[in-house]
mmCIF file of C-alpha atoms in Angstrom:
data_model
loop_
_atom_site.group_PDB
_atom_site.id
_atom_site.type_symbol
_atom_site.label_atom_id
_atom_site.label_comp_id
_atom_site.label_asym_id
_atom_site.label_seq_id
_atom_site.Cartn_x
_atom_site.Cartn_y
_atom_site.Cartn_z
ATOM 1 C CA MET A 1 52.437 -34.088 -16.038
ATOM 2 C CA THR A 2 52.731 -30.358 -16.085
ATOM 3 C CA ASP A 3 51.772 -29.142 -12.646
ATOM 4 C CA THR A 4 53.685 -28.353 -9.483
ATOM 5 C CA LEU A 5 54.546 -30.651 -6.614
ATOM 6 C CA SER A 6 51.363 -29.688 -4.840
ATOM 7 C CA ARG A 7 49.122 -31.306 -7.439
ATOM 8 C CA PRO A 8 48.247 -34.925 -6.625
ATOM 9 C CA THR A 9 50.004 -37.248 -9.061
ATOM 10 C CA SER A 10 47.707 -40.160 -8.333
ATOM 11 C CA ARG A 11 44.065 -40.367 -7.542
ATOM 12 C CA ARG A 12 44.596 -40.914 -3.851
ATOM 13 C CA GLU A 13 47.445 -38.564 -3.036
ATOM 14 C CA GLY A 14 45.165 -35.631 -2.492
ATOM 15 C CA PRO A 15 41.736 -35.275 -0.971
ATOM 16 C CA PRO A 16 39.243 -37.636 -2.620
ATOM 17 C CA SER A 17 37.972 -36.168 -5.851
ATOM 18 C CA ARG A 18 34.268 -35.542 -6.007
ATOM 19 C CA GLY A 19 32.476 -38.826 -6.444
ATOM 20 C CA ASP A 20 34.963 -41.099 -4.654
ATOM 21 C CA VAL A 21 33.743 -43.199 -1.769
ATOM 22 C CA PRO A 22 35.910 -42.521 1.288
ATOM 23 C CA GLY A 23 37.730 -45.757 2.090
ATOM 24 C CA GLU A 24 36.094 -48.899 0.705
ATOM 25 C CA VAL A 25 32.539 -49.492 -0.506
ATOM 26 C CA GLY A 26 32.249 -52.647 1.578
ATOM 27 C CA LEU A 27 33.010 -50.730 4.748
ATOM 28 C CA TRP A 28 30.108 -48.397 4.030
ATOM 29 C CA PHE A 29 27.666 -51.293 3.908
ATOM 30 C CA PHE A 30 28.829 -52.131 7.399
ATOM 31 C CA ILE A 31 28.658 -48.526 8.564
ATOM 32 C CA VAL A 32 25.106 -48.083 7.299
ATOM 33 C CA VAL A 33 23.968 -51.312 8.953
ATOM 34 C CA ASP A 34 25.654 -50.251 12.203
ATOM 35 C CA LEU A 35 23.898 -46.879 12.003
ATOM 36 C CA LEU A 36 20.571 -48.651 11.602
ATOM 37 C CA VAL A 37 21.250 -51.006 14.517
ATOM 38 C CA PHE A 38 22.080 -48.041 16.736
ATOM 39 C CA ALA A 39 18.985 -46.209 15.458
ATOM 40 C CA ALA A 40 17.032 -49.160 16.870
ATOM 41 C CA PHE A 41 18.923 -48.768 20.181
ATOM 42 C CA PHE A 42 18.114 -45.043 20.245
ATOM 43 C CA THR A 43 14.458 -45.840 19.571
ATOM 44 C CA ALA A 44 14.388 -48.396 22.399
ATOM 45 C CA ILE A 45 15.759 -45.805 24.836
ATOM 46 C CA VAL A 46 13.153 -43.209 23.853
ATOM 47 C CA ILE A 47 10.289 -45.708 24.002
ATOM 48 C CA TYR A 48 11.443 -46.872 27.420
ATOM 49 C CA HIS A 49 11.594 -43.222 28.530
ATOM 50 C CA GLY A 50 7.978 -42.794 27.464
ATOM 51 C CA GLN A 51 6.820 -45.938 29.230
ATOM 52 C CA GLU A 52 8.750 -45.684 32.508
ATOM 53 C CA LEU A 53 9.452 -42.035 33.014
ATOM 54 C CA ASP A 54 10.013 -42.179 36.777
ATOM 55 C CA GLU A 55 12.269 -45.217 36.569
ATOM 56 C CA PHE A 56 14.160 -43.581 33.701
ATOM 57 C CA ARG A 57 14.749 -40.351 35.613
ATOM 58 C CA ALA A 58 15.692 -42.200 38.793
ATOM 59 C CA GLY A 59 18.301 -44.221 36.954
ATOM 60 C CA GLN A 60 19.605 -41.251 35.010
ATOM 61 C CA SER A 61 20.022 -39.238 38.197
ATOM 62 C CA ASN A 62 22.744 -41.666 39.230
ATOM 63 C CA LEU A 63 24.817 -40.976 36.149
ATOM 64 C CA HIS A 64 27.589 -38.399 36.300
ATOM 65 C CA GLN A 65 26.781 -36.127 33.378
ATOM 66 C CA ALA A 66 30.163 -34.454 33.711
ATOM 67 C CA TYR A 67 31.959 -37.734 32.945
ATOM 68 C CA GLY A 68 29.783 -38.204 29.891
ATOM 69 C CA MET A 69 30.454 -34.700 28.676
ATOM 70 C CA PHE A 70 34.166 -35.106 29.228
ATOM 71 C CA ASN A 71 34.094 -38.339 27.256
ATOM 72 C CA THR A 72 32.173 -36.687 24.422
ATOM 73 C CA VAL A 73 34.781 -33.939 24.168
ATOM 74 C CA VAL A 74 37.547 -36.573 24.263
ATOM 75 C CA LEU A 75 36.019 -38.415 21.279
ATOM 76 C CA LEU A 76 35.314 -35.214 19.362
ATOM 77 C CA THR A 77 38.964 -34.239 19.807
ATOM 78 C CA SER A 78 40.130 -37.677 18.751
ATOM 79 C CA SER A 79 38.113 -37.305 15.548
ATOM 80 C CA LEU A 80 39.759 -33.962 14.901
ATOM 81 C CA LEU A 81 43.170 -35.603 15.271
ATOM 82 C CA VAL A 82 42.121 -38.347 12.851
ATOM 83 C CA VAL A 83 40.890 -35.844 10.222
ATOM 84 C CA ILE A 84 44.147 -33.907 10.332
ATOM 85 C CA GLY A 85 46.159 -37.130 10.512
ATOM 86 C CA LEU A 86 44.414 -38.488 7.406
ATOM 87 C CA ARG A 87 45.178 -35.348 5.431
ATOM 88 C CA LEU A 88 48.805 -35.525 6.487
ATOM 89 C CA ALA A 89 48.960 -39.235 5.723
ATOM 90 C CA ARG A 90 47.661 -38.602 2.205
ATOM 91 C CA ARG A 91 50.617 -36.304 1.627
ATOM 92 C CA ARG A 92 52.962 -38.794 3.269
ATOM 93 C CA ASP A 93 53.770 -36.383 6.076
ATOM 94 C CA PRO A 94 55.249 -38.471 8.930
ATOM 95 C CA ARG A 95 53.491 -36.360 11.538
ATOM 96 C CA ALA A 96 50.303 -38.276 10.702
ATOM 97 C CA ARG A 97 51.455 -41.135 12.926
ATOM 98 C CA ARG A 98 51.631 -38.916 15.985
ATOM 99 C CA LEU A 99 48.090 -37.736 15.427
ATOM 100 C CA PHE A 100 46.748 -41.292 15.043
ATOM 101 C CA ILE A 101 48.576 -42.256 18.227
ATOM 102 C CA GLY A 102 46.992 -39.255 19.893
ATOM 103 C CA ALA A 103 43.568 -40.459 18.787
ATOM 104 C CA MET A 104 44.344 -43.900 20.224
ATOM 105 C CA ALA A 105 45.246 -42.243 23.516
ATOM 106 C CA CYS A 106 41.883 -40.466 23.454
ATOM 107 C CA GLY A 107 40.195 -43.828 22.925
ATOM 108 C CA ALA A 108 42.040 -45.262 25.891
ATOM 109 C CA THR A 109 41.038 -42.247 27.980
ATOM 110 C CA PHE A 110 37.400 -42.764 27.014
ATOM 111 C CA ALA A 111 37.605 -46.402 28.091
ATOM 112 C CA ALA A 112 39.282 -45.510 31.369
ATOM 113 C CA VAL A 113 36.539 -43.004 32.217
ATOM 114 C CA LYS A 114 33.882 -45.585 31.377
ATOM 115 C CA ALA A 115 35.645 -48.086 33.647
ATOM 116 C CA VAL A 116 35.493 -45.562 36.479
ATOM 117 C CA GLU A 117 31.825 -44.908 35.814
ATOM 118 C CA TYR A 118 30.967 -48.602 35.647
ATOM 119 C CA ALA A 119 32.872 -49.354 38.871
ATOM 120 C CA ASP A 120 31.123 -46.528 40.652
ATOM 121 C CA MET A 121 27.700 -47.664 39.504
ATOM 122 C CA ILE A 122 28.274 -51.328 40.332
ATOM 123 C CA GLN A 123 29.595 -50.499 43.767
ATOM 124 C CA SER A 124 26.535 -48.347 44.406
ATOM 125 C CA GLY A 125 24.255 -51.181 43.431
ATOM 126 C CA HIS A 126 23.059 -49.533 40.203
ATOM 127 C CA THR A 127 23.209 -52.629 38.078
ATOM 128 C CA VAL A 128 21.433 -54.327 35.193
ATOM 129 C CA GLY A 129 18.965 -56.272 37.285
ATOM 130 C CA VAL A 130 17.843 -53.367 39.413
ATOM 131 C CA SER A 131 16.312 -51.126 36.793
ATOM 132 C CA ASP A 132 15.779 -51.234 33.054
ATOM 133 C CA PHE A 133 17.566 -47.910 32.819
ATOM 134 C CA TYR A 134 20.789 -49.545 33.919
ATOM 135 C CA MET A 135 20.143 -52.436 31.556
ATOM 136 C CA TYR A 136 19.884 -50.051 28.596
ATOM 137 C CA TYR A 137 22.800 -47.985 29.860
ATOM 138 C CA PHE A 138 25.186 -50.912 30.330
ATOM 139 C CA VAL A 139 24.199 -52.884 27.241
ATOM 140 C CA PHE A 140 24.371 -49.980 24.838
ATOM 141 C CA THR A 141 27.481 -48.341 26.246
ATOM 142 C CA VAL A 142 29.306 -51.674 26.433
ATOM 143 C CA ILE A 143 28.463 -52.346 22.788
ATOM 144 C CA HIS A 144 29.717 -48.881 21.968
ATOM 145 C CA LEU A 145 32.865 -49.511 24.022
ATOM 146 C CA GLY A 146 33.461 -52.597 21.882
ATOM 147 C CA HIS A 147 33.380 -50.294 18.875
ATOM 148 C CA VAL A 148 35.933 -48.045 20.611
ATOM 149 C CA ALA A 149 38.218 -51.022 21.176
ATOM 150 C CA ILE A 150 37.973 -52.089 17.533
ATOM 151 C CA GLY A 151 38.588 -48.506 16.492
ATOM 152 C CA VAL A 152 41.730 -48.238 18.584
ATOM 153 C CA GLY A 153 43.006 -51.458 17.016
ATOM 154 C CA ALA A 154 42.218 -50.101 13.579
ATOM 155 C CA LEU A 155 44.039 -46.843 14.393
ATOM 156 C CA ALA A 156 47.094 -48.944 15.304
ATOM 157 C CA VAL A 157 46.943 -50.332 11.764
ATOM 158 C CA ALA A 158 46.749 -46.758 10.441
ATOM 159 C CA VAL A 159 49.839 -45.855 12.462
ATOM 160 C CA ARG A 160 51.714 -48.710 10.757
ATOM 161 C CA LEU A 161 50.470 -47.750 7.286
ATOM 162 C CA ALA A 162 51.497 -44.148 7.862
ATOM 163 C CA ARG A 163 55.143 -45.177 8.356
ATOM 164 C CA PRO A 164 57.505 -43.519 5.893
ATOM 165 C CA GLY A 165 58.070 -45.524 2.758
ATOM 166 C CA VAL A 166 55.038 -47.827 3.052
ATOM 167 C CA MET A 167 53.887 -48.573 -0.490
ATOM 168 C CA ALA A 168 50.964 -50.902 0.256
ATOM 169 C CA PRO A 169 48.353 -51.056 -2.474
ATOM 170 C CA ARG A 170 45.266 -49.062 -1.434
ATOM 171 C CA ARG A 171 47.220 -47.622 1.510
ATOM 172 C CA ASN A 172 45.312 -44.367 1.347
ATOM 173 C CA GLU A 173 41.916 -46.033 1.009
ATOM 174 C CA THR A 174 42.617 -48.216 4.020
ATOM 175 C CA ILE A 175 43.608 -45.294 6.203
ATOM 176 C CA GLU A 176 40.505 -43.406 4.996
ATOM 177 C CA GLY A 177 38.323 -46.352 5.942
ATOM 178 C CA ILE A 178 39.900 -46.578 9.389
ATOM 179 C CA ALA A 179 39.300 -42.841 9.813
ATOM 180 C CA CYS A 180 35.657 -43.193 8.834
ATOM 181 C CA PHE A 181 35.137 -46.040 11.279
ATOM 182 C CA TRP A 182 36.589 -43.863 14.032
ATOM 183 C CA HIS A 183 34.219 -41.016 13.163
ATOM 184 C CA LEU A 184 31.375 -43.552 13.374
ATOM 185 C CA VAL A 185 32.480 -44.405 16.915
ATOM 186 C CA ASP A 186 32.458 -40.691 17.731
ATOM 187 C CA LEU A 187 29.052 -39.908 16.258
ATOM 188 C CA LEU A 188 27.326 -42.887 17.850
ATOM 189 C CA TRP A 189 28.502 -41.658 21.239
ATOM 190 C CA ILE A 190 27.226 -38.135 20.503
ATOM 191 C CA VAL A 191 23.701 -39.503 20.321
ATOM 192 C CA LEU A 192 24.054 -42.070 23.140
ATOM 193 C CA PHE A 193 25.323 -39.304 25.424
ATOM 194 C CA ALA A 194 22.360 -37.095 24.603
ATOM 195 C CA LEU A 195 19.755 -39.817 25.078
ATOM 196 C CA LEU A 196 21.159 -41.491 28.197
ATOM 197 C CA TYR A 197 22.731 -38.576 30.050
ATOM 198 C CA LEU A 198 21.051 -35.353 28.958
ATOM 199 C CA VAL A 199 17.443 -35.828 27.872
ATOM 200 C CA ARG A 200 15.452 -35.968 31.099
ATOM 201 C CA MET B 1 62.634 -36.766 -2.733
ATOM 202 C CA THR B 2 61.934 -35.460 0.733
ATOM 203 C CA THR B 3 58.434 -34.792 2.011
ATOM 204 C CA PRO B 4 57.830 -31.059 1.661
ATOM 205 C CA GLN B 5 57.339 -29.342 4.995
ATOM 206 C CA ILE B 6 53.705 -28.373 5.122
ATOM 207 C CA SER B 7 52.349 -25.854 7.573
ATOM 208 C CA PHE B 8 49.070 -26.749 9.147
ATOM 209 C CA ARG B 9 47.281 -24.056 7.179
ATOM 210 C CA ASP B 10 48.163 -25.804 3.906
ATOM 211 C CA VAL B 11 46.089 -28.864 4.696
ATOM 212 C CA GLY B 12 42.833 -26.905 4.933
ATOM 213 C CA GLN B 13 42.582 -27.079 8.693
ATOM 214 C CA GLN B 14 40.520 -24.047 9.320
ATOM 215 C CA ARG B 15 37.080 -25.382 8.468
ATOM 216 C CA VAL B 16 37.717 -28.609 10.316
ATOM 217 C CA LEU B 17 38.894 -26.726 13.408
ATOM 218 C CA LEU B 18 35.799 -24.559 13.238
ATOM 219 C CA VAL B 19 33.544 -27.612 13.032
ATOM 220 C CA TRP B 20 35.325 -29.165 16.001
ATOM 221 C CA ALA B 21 35.001 -25.976 18.044
ATOM 222 C CA PHE B 22 31.271 -25.861 17.304
ATOM 223 C CA LEU B 23 30.838 -29.516 18.250
ATOM 224 C CA VAL B 24 32.580 -28.997 21.590
ATOM 225 C CA ALA B 25 30.677 -25.803 22.300
ATOM 226 C CA ALA B 26 27.350 -27.453 21.470
ATOM 227 C CA THR B 27 28.209 -30.327 23.789
ATOM 228 C CA ILE B 28 29.022 -28.011 26.682
ATOM 229 C CA VAL B 29 25.936 -25.876 26.095
ATOM 230 C CA SER B 30 23.697 -28.947 25.957
ATOM 231 C CA TYR B 31 25.204 -30.164 29.199
ATOM 232 C CA PHE B 32 24.506 -26.911 31.005
ATOM 233 C CA LEU B 33 21.041 -26.465 29.505
ATOM 234 C CA THR B 34 19.940 -29.872 30.785
ATOM 235 C CA ALA B 35 21.517 -29.518 34.198
ATOM 236 C CA ASP B 36 18.934 -29.806 36.945
ATOM 237 C CA ASP B 37 16.659 -26.831 37.511
ATOM 238 C CA LEU B 38 18.442 -24.603 35.059
ATOM 239 C CA VAL B 39 15.960 -24.061 32.259
ATOM 240 C CA GLY B 40 13.217 -26.387 33.341
ATOM 241 C CA ASN B 41 13.274 -29.742 31.606
ATOM 242 C CA THR B 42 10.528 -29.449 29.065
ATOM 243 C CA ASP B 43 9.602 -31.381 25.977
ATOM 244 C CA LEU B 44 10.962 -28.487 23.925
ATOM 245 C CA LEU B 45 14.373 -28.756 25.551
ATOM 246 C CA ALA B 46 14.462 -32.499 24.896
ATOM 247 C CA ALA B 47 13.535 -31.973 21.238
ATOM 248 C CA ILE B 48 16.279 -29.350 20.937
ATOM 249 C CA VAL B 49 18.903 -31.531 22.557
ATOM 250 C CA ILE B 50 18.023 -34.492 20.298
ATOM 251 C CA GLY B 51 17.926 -32.245 17.234
ATOM 252 C CA VAL B 52 21.245 -30.630 18.084
ATOM 253 C CA SER B 53 22.873 -34.021 18.681
ATOM 254 C CA PHE B 54 21.932 -35.112 15.160
ATOM 255 C CA PHE B 55 23.056 -31.813 13.719
ATOM 256 C CA LYS B 56 26.399 -32.653 15.325
ATOM 257 C CA VAL B 57 26.238 -36.137 13.778
ATOM 258 C CA ARG B 58 25.652 -34.579 10.369
ATOM 259 C CA LEU B 59 28.637 -32.271 10.794
ATOM 260 C CA VAL B 60 30.834 -35.276 11.612
ATOM 261 C CA VAL B 61 29.477 -37.156 8.593
ATOM 262 C CA MET B 62 29.836 -34.296 6.127
ATOM 263 C CA HIS B 63 33.043 -32.659 7.255
ATOM 264 C CA PHE B 64 35.031 -35.339 9.116
ATOM 265 C CA MET B 65 34.014 -38.363 7.002
ATOM 266 C CA GLU B 66 34.172 -36.113 3.897
ATOM 267 C CA ILE B 67 30.788 -37.336 2.696
ATOM 268 C CA SER B 68 30.131 -33.928 1.201
ATOM 269 C CA GLU B 69 32.567 -35.072 -1.512
ATOM 270 C CA ALA B 70 31.227 -38.615 -1.818
ATOM 271 C CA PRO B 71 28.870 -40.176 -4.390
ATOM 272 C CA VAL B 72 25.386 -38.733 -4.244
ATOM 273 C CA VAL B 73 23.700 -42.037 -3.337
ATOM 274 C CA LEU B 74 25.807 -42.473 -0.216
ATOM 275 C CA ARG B 75 25.371 -38.843 0.705
ATOM 276 C CA MET B 76 21.590 -39.055 0.348
ATOM 277 C CA ILE B 77 21.414 -42.200 2.509
ATOM 278 C CA LEU B 78 23.345 -40.461 5.272
ATOM 279 C CA GLU B 79 21.419 -37.192 4.929
ATOM 280 C CA ALA B 80 18.183 -39.144 5.196
ATOM 281 C CA TYR B 81 19.468 -40.816 8.343
ATOM 282 C CA CYS B 82 20.429 -37.496 9.927
ATOM 283 C CA LEU B 83 16.945 -36.155 9.204
ATOM 284 C CA LEU B 84 14.626 -39.095 9.732
ATOM 285 C CA VAL B 85 16.094 -40.645 12.889
ATOM 286 C CA PRO B 86 15.871 -37.476 15.003
ATOM 287 C CA LEU B 87 12.360 -36.857 13.655
ATOM 288 C CA LEU B 88 11.396 -40.342 14.750
ATOM 289 C CA LEU B 89 13.027 -40.001 18.144
ATOM 290 C CA ILE B 90 11.512 -36.572 18.825
ATOM 291 C CA SER B 91 8.070 -37.807 17.765
ATOM 292 C CA LEU B 92 8.332 -40.830 20.051
ATOM 293 C CA TYR B 93 9.568 -38.638 22.876
ATOM 294 C CA LEU B 94 6.719 -36.180 22.518
ATOM 295 C CA MET B 95 4.157 -38.984 22.351
ATOM 296 C CA GLY B 96 5.551 -40.815 25.387
#
């Protein structure tokens, strides 16, 4: 070994070299399947929009687009924290933990805003049985919220793995996989937000 | 051996920060463009909003998930997704 401290001494101490799968291969099978399932959800929303335009617009008009936009920015920011946290974690910088905790807090914020939205809609009588728009809205955003919950749990694991001195085998790959899952949560919401809240 | 103190610039933040800033800006712009009575909610606007949302997805995939550095097969699958799904959705939207 001839190079300076800055050169990775093992395959996973630096950014992945070209040709490495981020995280684990098995996780990517899951991610691709999840992307396809959500593509079907997206398709269902657009088909419903085409078939019941008035009902769609009536339902959508009772959403608070500002809440949705705020939540999108919250998740985008959480993904930024996870990207930086991962890079720090690879170099065993203890600040990574703070960033992962910050991302968890963003996830909790997202859930809290959704709870407020749901409560508001239920109290106003905008519920699943009343209109198919609310059915699609609640079913798809609740499924997404489940992903958020799993992601927050996974980030908690990343916080533990990023503790100083942790020498778990495949530590870096596991944190990478957790990061990728979180980005999946973020990107699924980007599209859901556009299709449910924005596209009239 | 202590962990060397690393300034944020050393971990290649700048491109990631730029991507994030674009994502947030695109979100805010989309929100205002689709606000009632602003531009007129046309099919073109819908196609743009759907297209932009998947452009955002692709940025997250390539630069946050680091797929731009991943094996070609995986990258091609995800590139295909980012291209074909919005094409499908926009087509269905315009036909509906």
